[in-house]
Amino acid sequence: MTMTPVPPEMKRLEPFEMALRETGMGYPEVTEDFPWGHRTLKVKGKAFVFLTLTAEGLSLSVKLPQSNSAALMMPFATPTGYGLGKSGWVSALFGARDTPPLELLRQWLAESYRAVAPKKLAALLEGGQEAAPGKTKSAPARKSTPAATKKPATKKTAAKKAPARSRSTSTAAKKTSSRSRS
């Protein structure tokens, strides 16, 4: 829920905000947070989208490492402020009379999720595209060995050194071997 009051003329953008939220919440292990009063979707504690509906309009910021330059060609897109634009973050703003391109924005959400999520979670998205909410693939089960069959950890022991020969013995052996050669 957006913390700031939404003027009546911006109410028509609420369905777009909710559609983007629903898409993002459908990804594996996503949580919702409201730092600074803005809706933020996170995976493993890392934000991958900031969504805000205010008097200015519907705004979203996403991380786009692959499509950053193409996204910035759109009339509604700008590099995200606070230095995030340098890291591939793009912000889009839609006013009361604008119709946000939902399919494009869903693709941006999927790319941002993949950029921020751990590789194992990002791999769960179906066929490289965003998964429909609630339709993510489950992680393959790990084969575990029963505790009884596991080998106990062994300590590495230093190899025992052979007893050192006394210096006199080895010197005497050298002298003897060199005399026999002559």
PDB file of N, CA, C and O in Angstrom, residues 119-165:
ATOM      1  N   LYS A 119      21.640 -16.665  -8.106  1.00  0.00           N
ATOM      2  CA  LYS A 119      21.540 -17.421  -9.362  1.00  0.00           C
ATOM      3  C   LYS A 119      20.545 -18.567  -9.287  1.00  0.00           C
ATOM      4  O   LYS A 119      19.807 -18.822 -10.238  1.00  0.00           O
ATOM      5  N   LYS A 120      20.499 -19.267  -8.168  1.00  0.00           N
ATOM      6  CA  LYS A 120      19.582 -20.406  -8.038  1.00  0.00           C
ATOM      7  C   LYS A 120      18.129 -19.959  -8.130  1.00  0.00           C
ATOM      8  O   LYS A 120      17.302 -20.638  -8.721  1.00  0.00           O
ATOM      9  N   LEU A 121      17.805 -18.818  -7.543  1.00  0.00           N
ATOM     10  CA  LEU A 121      16.431 -18.323  -7.613  1.00  0.00           C
ATOM     11  C   LEU A 121      16.130 -17.768  -8.994  1.00  0.00           C
ATOM     12  O   LEU A 121      15.052 -17.997  -9.539  1.00  0.00           O
ATOM     13  N   ALA A 122      17.066 -17.036  -9.571  1.00  0.00           N
ATOM     14  CA  ALA A 122      16.863 -16.475 -10.908  1.00  0.00           C
ATOM     15  C   ALA A 122      16.643 -17.584 -11.926  1.00  0.00           C
ATOM     16  O   ALA A 122      15.861 -17.429 -12.867  1.00  0.00           O
ATOM     17  N   ALA A 123      17.298 -18.713 -11.738  1.00  0.00           N
ATOM     18  CA  ALA A 123      17.160 -19.842 -12.663  1.00  0.00           C
ATOM     19  C   ALA A 123      15.764 -20.450 -12.612  1.00  0.00           C
ATOM     20  O   ALA A 123      15.372 -21.170 -13.531  1.00  0.00           O
ATOM     21  N   LEU A 124      15.003 -20.168 -11.561  1.00  0.00           N
ATOM     22  CA  LEU A 124      13.663 -20.727 -11.441  1.00  0.00           C
ATOM     23  C   LEU A 124      12.656 -20.061 -12.373  1.00  0.00           C
ATOM     24  O   LEU A 124      11.572 -20.596 -12.593  1.00  0.00           O
ATOM     25  N   LEU A 125      12.999 -18.889 -12.914  1.00  0.00           N
ATOM     26  CA  LEU A 125      12.074 -18.243 -13.838  1.00  0.00           C
ATOM     27  C   LEU A 125      11.994 -19.089 -15.102  1.00  0.00           C
ATOM     28  O   LEU A 125      13.011 -19.495 -15.648  1.00  0.00           O
ATOM     29  N   GLU A 126      10.809 -19.328 -15.568  1.00  0.00           N
ATOM     30  CA  GLU A 126      10.587 -20.245 -16.690  1.00  0.00           C
ATOM     31  C   GLU A 126      11.108 -19.680 -18.001  1.00  0.00           C
ATOM     32  O   GLU A 126      10.790 -18.565 -18.363  1.00  0.00           O
ATOM     33  N   GLY A 127      11.886 -20.473 -18.711  1.00  0.00           N
ATOM     34  CA  GLY A 127      12.323 -20.168 -20.067  1.00  0.00           C
ATOM     35  C   GLY A 127      12.924 -18.799 -20.278  1.00  0.00           C
ATOM     36  O   GLY A 127      12.821 -18.248 -21.361  1.00  0.00           O
ATOM     37  N   GLY A 128      13.543 -18.229 -19.242  1.00  0.00           N
ATOM     38  CA  GLY A 128      14.158 -16.925 -19.410  1.00  0.00           C
ATOM     39  C   GLY A 128      13.155 -15.784 -19.374  1.00  0.00           C
ATOM     40  O   GLY A 128      13.518 -14.641 -19.473  1.00  0.00           O
ATOM     41  N   GLN A 129      11.861 -16.068 -19.284  1.00  0.00           N
ATOM     42  CA  GLN A 129      10.828 -15.036 -19.210  1.00  0.00           C
ATOM     43  C   GLN A 129      10.282 -15.004 -17.787  1.00  0.00           C
ATOM     44  O   GLN A 129      10.534 -15.891 -16.994  1.00  0.00           O
ATOM     45  N   GLU A 130       9.514 -13.969 -17.501  1.00  0.00           N
ATOM     46  CA  GLU A 130       8.940 -13.914 -16.165  1.00  0.00           C
ATOM     47  C   GLU A 130       7.903 -15.002 -16.018  1.00  0.00           C
ATOM     48  O   GLU A 130       7.228 -15.360 -16.969  1.00  0.00           O
ATOM     49  N   ALA A 131       7.845 -15.536 -14.840  1.00  0.00           N
ATOM     50  CA  ALA A 131       6.887 -16.600 -14.557  1.00  0.00           C
ATOM     51  C   ALA A 131       5.572 -15.963 -14.151  1.00  0.00           C
ATOM     52  O   ALA A 131       5.551 -14.906 -13.550  1.00  0.00           O
ATOM     53  N   ALA A 132       4.505 -16.611 -14.494  1.00  0.00           N
ATOM     54  CA  ALA A 132       3.208 -16.124 -14.045  1.00  0.00           C
ATOM     55  C   ALA A 132       3.162 -16.271 -12.535  1.00  0.00           C
ATOM     56  O   ALA A 132       3.736 -17.201 -11.982  1.00  0.00           O
ATOM     57  N   PRO A 133       2.509 -15.346 -11.834  1.00  0.00           N
ATOM     58  CA  PRO A 133       2.475 -15.436 -10.375  1.00  0.00           C
ATOM     59  C   PRO A 133       2.004 -16.800  -9.912  1.00  0.00           C
ATOM     60  O   PRO A 133       1.028 -17.333 -10.414  1.00  0.00           O
ATOM     61  N   GLY A 134       2.760 -17.371  -8.994  1.00  0.00           N
ATOM     62  CA  GLY A 134       2.409 -18.663  -8.426  1.00  0.00           C
ATOM     63  C   GLY A 134       2.759 -19.837  -9.325  1.00  0.00           C
ATOM     64  O   GLY A 134       2.456 -20.968  -9.013  1.00  0.00           O
ATOM     65  N   LYS A 135       3.386 -19.605 -10.467  1.00  0.00           N
ATOM     66  CA  LYS A 135       3.680 -20.687 -11.394  1.00  0.00           C
ATOM     67  C   LYS A 135       5.180 -20.860 -11.598  1.00  0.00           C
ATOM     68  O   LYS A 135       5.646 -21.079 -12.693  1.00  0.00           O
ATOM     69  N   THR A 136       5.954 -20.710 -10.556  1.00  0.00           N
ATOM     70  CA  THR A 136       7.395 -20.877 -10.680  1.00  0.00           C
ATOM     71  C   THR A 136       7.755 -22.337 -10.534  1.00  0.00           C
ATOM     72  O   THR A 136       7.062 -23.098  -9.870  1.00  0.00           O
ATOM     73  N   LYS A 137       8.829 -22.724 -11.151  1.00  0.00           N
ATOM     74  CA  LYS A 137       9.298 -24.098 -11.021  1.00  0.00           C
ATOM     75  C   LYS A 137       9.892 -24.264  -9.633  1.00  0.00           C
ATOM     76  O   LYS A 137      10.505 -23.344  -9.110  1.00  0.00           O
ATOM     77  N   SER A 138       9.743 -25.429  -9.082  1.00  0.00           N
ATOM     78  CA  SER A 138      10.344 -25.654  -7.777  1.00  0.00           C
ATOM     79  C   SER A 138      11.780 -26.104  -7.974  1.00  0.00           C
ATOM     80  O   SER A 138      12.135 -26.667  -8.999  1.00  0.00           O
ATOM     81  N   ALA A 139      12.592 -25.848  -6.990  1.00  0.00           N
ATOM     82  CA  ALA A 139      14.002 -26.209  -7.067  1.00  0.00           C
ATOM     83  C   ALA A 139      14.137 -27.721  -7.052  1.00  0.00           C
ATOM     84  O   ALA A 139      13.371 -28.411  -6.376  1.00  0.00           O
ATOM     85  N   PRO A 140      15.101 -28.255  -7.827  1.00  0.00           N
ATOM     86  CA  PRO A 140      15.291 -29.699  -7.812  1.00  0.00           C
ATOM     87  C   PRO A 140      15.725 -30.159  -6.428  1.00  0.00           C
ATOM     88  O   PRO A 140      16.474 -29.476  -5.748  1.00  0.00           O
ATOM     89  N   ALA A 141      15.223 -31.317  -6.025  1.00  0.00           N
ATOM     90  CA  ALA A 141      15.557 -31.837  -4.700  1.00  0.00           C
ATOM     91  C   ALA A 141      17.015 -32.269  -4.674  1.00  0.00           C
ATOM     92  O   ALA A 141      17.524 -32.851  -5.626  1.00  0.00           O
ATOM     93  N   ARG A 142      17.660 -31.964  -3.582  1.00  0.00           N
ATOM     94  CA  ARG A 142      19.052 -32.382  -3.410  1.00  0.00           C
ATOM     95  C   ARG A 142      19.078 -33.800  -2.882  1.00  0.00           C
ATOM     96  O   ARG A 142      18.267 -34.174  -2.043  1.00  0.00           O
ATOM     97  N   LYS A 143      20.028 -34.559  -3.362  1.00  0.00           N
ATOM     98  CA  LYS A 143      20.197 -35.902  -2.822  1.00  0.00           C
ATOM     99  C   LYS A 143      21.054 -35.766  -1.578  1.00  0.00           C
ATOM    100  O   LYS A 143      22.136 -35.200  -1.625  1.00  0.00           O
ATOM    101  N   SER A 144      20.551 -36.266  -0.480  1.00  0.00           N
ATOM    102  CA  SER A 144      21.355 -36.195   0.731  1.00  0.00           C
ATOM    103  C   SER A 144      21.671 -37.605   1.193  1.00  0.00           C
ATOM    104  O   SER A 144      20.899 -38.524   0.992  1.00  0.00           O
ATOM    105  N   THR A 145      22.820 -37.731   1.776  1.00  0.00           N
ATOM    106  CA  THR A 145      23.243 -39.036   2.277  1.00  0.00           C
ATOM    107  C   THR A 145      22.832 -39.127   3.730  1.00  0.00           C
ATOM    108  O   THR A 145      23.005 -38.176   4.468  1.00  0.00           O
ATOM    109  N   PRO A 146      22.280 -40.245   4.134  1.00  0.00           N
ATOM    110  CA  PRO A 146      21.924 -40.389   5.542  1.00  0.00           C
ATOM    111  C   PRO A 146      23.158 -40.190   6.425  1.00  0.00           C
ATOM    112  O   PRO A 146      24.272 -40.536   6.034  1.00  0.00           O
ATOM    113  N   ALA A 147      22.951 -39.639   7.578  1.00  0.00           N
ATOM    114  CA  ALA A 147      24.062 -39.323   8.482  1.00  0.00           C
ATOM    115  C   ALA A 147      24.893 -40.557   8.809  1.00  0.00           C
ATOM    116  O   ALA A 147      26.100 -40.472   8.989  1.00  0.00           O
ATOM    117  N   ALA A 148      24.256 -41.717   8.893  1.00  0.00           N
ATOM    118  CA  ALA A 148      24.981 -42.929   9.263  1.00  0.00           C
ATOM    119  C   ALA A 148      25.987 -43.346   8.190  1.00  0.00           C
ATOM    120  O   ALA A 148      26.991 -43.969   8.491  1.00  0.00           O
ATOM    121  N   THR A 149      25.738 -43.000   6.928  1.00  0.00           N
ATOM    122  CA  THR A 149      26.647 -43.438   5.871  1.00  0.00           C
ATOM    123  C   THR A 149      27.718 -42.413   5.547  1.00  0.00           C
ATOM    124  O   THR A 149      28.600 -42.676   4.758  1.00  0.00           O
ATOM    125  N   LYS A 150      27.604 -41.237   6.130  1.00  0.00           N
ATOM    126  CA  LYS A 150      28.611 -40.217   5.860  1.00  0.00           C
ATOM    127  C   LYS A 150      29.916 -40.592   6.532  1.00  0.00           C
ATOM    128  O   LYS A 150      29.939 -41.122   7.636  1.00  0.00           O
ATOM    129  N   LYS A 151      30.995 -40.276   5.859  1.00  0.00           N
ATOM    130  CA  LYS A 151      32.310 -40.563   6.433  1.00  0.00           C
ATOM    131  C   LYS A 151      32.624 -39.503   7.472  1.00  0.00           C
ATOM    132  O   LYS A 151      32.399 -38.320   7.239  1.00  0.00           O
ATOM    133  N   PRO A 152      33.154 -39.915   8.603  1.00  0.00           N
ATOM    134  CA  PRO A 152      33.504 -38.917   9.616  1.00  0.00           C
ATOM    135  C   PRO A 152      34.684 -38.080   9.119  1.00  0.00           C
ATOM    136  O   PRO A 152      35.518 -38.546   8.353  1.00  0.00           O
ATOM    137  N   ALA A 153      34.705 -36.848   9.551  1.00  0.00           N
ATOM    138  CA  ALA A 153      35.811 -35.974   9.163  1.00  0.00           C
ATOM    139  C   ALA A 153      37.100 -36.515   9.765  1.00  0.00           C
ATOM    140  O   ALA A 153      37.139 -36.937  10.923  1.00  0.00           O
ATOM    141  N   THR A 154      38.135 -36.531   8.973  1.00  0.00           N
ATOM    142  CA  THR A 154      39.416 -37.034   9.470  1.00  0.00           C
ATOM    143  C   THR A 154      40.371 -35.877   9.641  1.00  0.00           C
ATOM    144  O   THR A 154      40.347 -34.913   8.878  1.00  0.00           O
ATOM    145  N   LYS A 155      41.195 -36.017  10.647  1.00  0.00           N
ATOM    146  CA  LYS A 155      42.205 -34.986  10.882  1.00  0.00           C
ATOM    147  C   LYS A 155      43.440 -35.376  10.090  1.00  0.00           C
ATOM    148  O   LYS A 155      43.834 -36.532  10.050  1.00  0.00           O
ATOM    149  N   LYS A 156      44.014 -34.382   9.465  1.00  0.00           N
ATOM    150  CA  LYS A 156      45.249 -34.656   8.750  1.00  0.00           C
ATOM    151  C   LYS A 156      46.378 -34.685   9.771  1.00  0.00           C
ATOM    152  O   LYS A 156      46.533 -33.761  10.554  1.00  0.00           O
ATOM    153  N   THR A 157      47.104 -35.771   9.756  1.00  0.00           N
ATOM    154  CA  THR A 157      48.222 -35.863  10.694  1.00  0.00           C
ATOM    155  C   THR A 157      49.498 -35.682   9.912  1.00  0.00           C
ATOM    156  O   THR A 157      49.612 -36.079   8.756  1.00  0.00           O
ATOM    157  N   ALA A 158      50.425 -35.084  10.542  1.00  0.00           N
ATOM    158  CA  ALA A 158      51.714 -34.863   9.885  1.00  0.00           C
ATOM    159  C   ALA A 158      52.398 -36.214   9.708  1.00  0.00           C
ATOM    160  O   ALA A 158      52.359 -37.070  10.576  1.00  0.00           O
ATOM    161  N   ALA A 159      52.991 -36.380   8.550  1.00  0.00           N
ATOM    162  CA  ALA A 159      53.700 -37.643   8.299  1.00  0.00           C
ATOM    163  C   ALA A 159      54.869 -37.736   9.258  1.00  0.00           C
ATOM    164  O   ALA A 159      55.565 -36.762   9.505  1.00  0.00           O
ATOM    165  N   LYS A 160      55.044 -38.935   9.782  1.00  0.00           N
ATOM    166  CA  LYS A 160      56.149 -39.109  10.734  1.00  0.00           C
ATOM    167  C   LYS A 160      57.449 -39.056   9.963  1.00  0.00           C
ATOM    168  O   LYS A 160      57.596 -39.674   8.908  1.00  0.00           O
ATOM    169  N   LYS A 161      58.348 -38.299  10.517  1.00  0.00           N
ATOM    170  CA  LYS A 161      59.657 -38.171   9.865  1.00  0.00           C
ATOM    171  C   LYS A 161      60.508 -39.383  10.200  1.00  0.00           C
ATOM    172  O   LYS A 161      60.434 -39.918  11.302  1.00  0.00           O
ATOM    173  N   ALA A 162      61.289 -39.757   9.244  1.00  0.00           N
ATOM    174  CA  ALA A 162      62.241 -40.843   9.499  1.00  0.00           C
ATOM    175  C   ALA A 162      63.287 -40.310  10.458  1.00  0.00           C
ATOM    176  O   ALA A 162      63.650 -39.140  10.409  1.00  0.00           O
ATOM    177  N   PRO A 163      63.760 -41.150  11.328  1.00  0.00           N
ATOM    178  CA  PRO A 163      64.755 -40.662  12.285  1.00  0.00           C
ATOM    179  C   PRO A 163      65.968 -40.104  11.533  1.00  0.00           C
ATOM    180  O   PRO A 163      66.431 -40.686  10.564  1.00  0.00           O
ATOM    181  N   ALA A 164      66.393 -38.977  11.981  1.00  0.00           N
ATOM    182  CA  ALA A 164      67.538 -38.335  11.327  1.00  0.00           C
ATOM    183  C   ALA A 164      68.806 -39.098  11.661  1.00  0.00           C
ATOM    184  O   ALA A 164      69.013 -39.541  12.785  1.00  0.00           O
ATOM    185  N   ARG A 165      69.639 -39.255  10.657  1.00  0.00           N
ATOM    186  CA  ARG A 165      70.925 -39.919  10.892  1.00  0.00           C
ATOM    187  C   ARG A 165      71.859 -38.918  11.529  1.00  0.00           C
ATOM    188  O   ARG A 165      71.784 -37.732  11.263  1.00  0.00           O
TER     189      ARG A 165
END
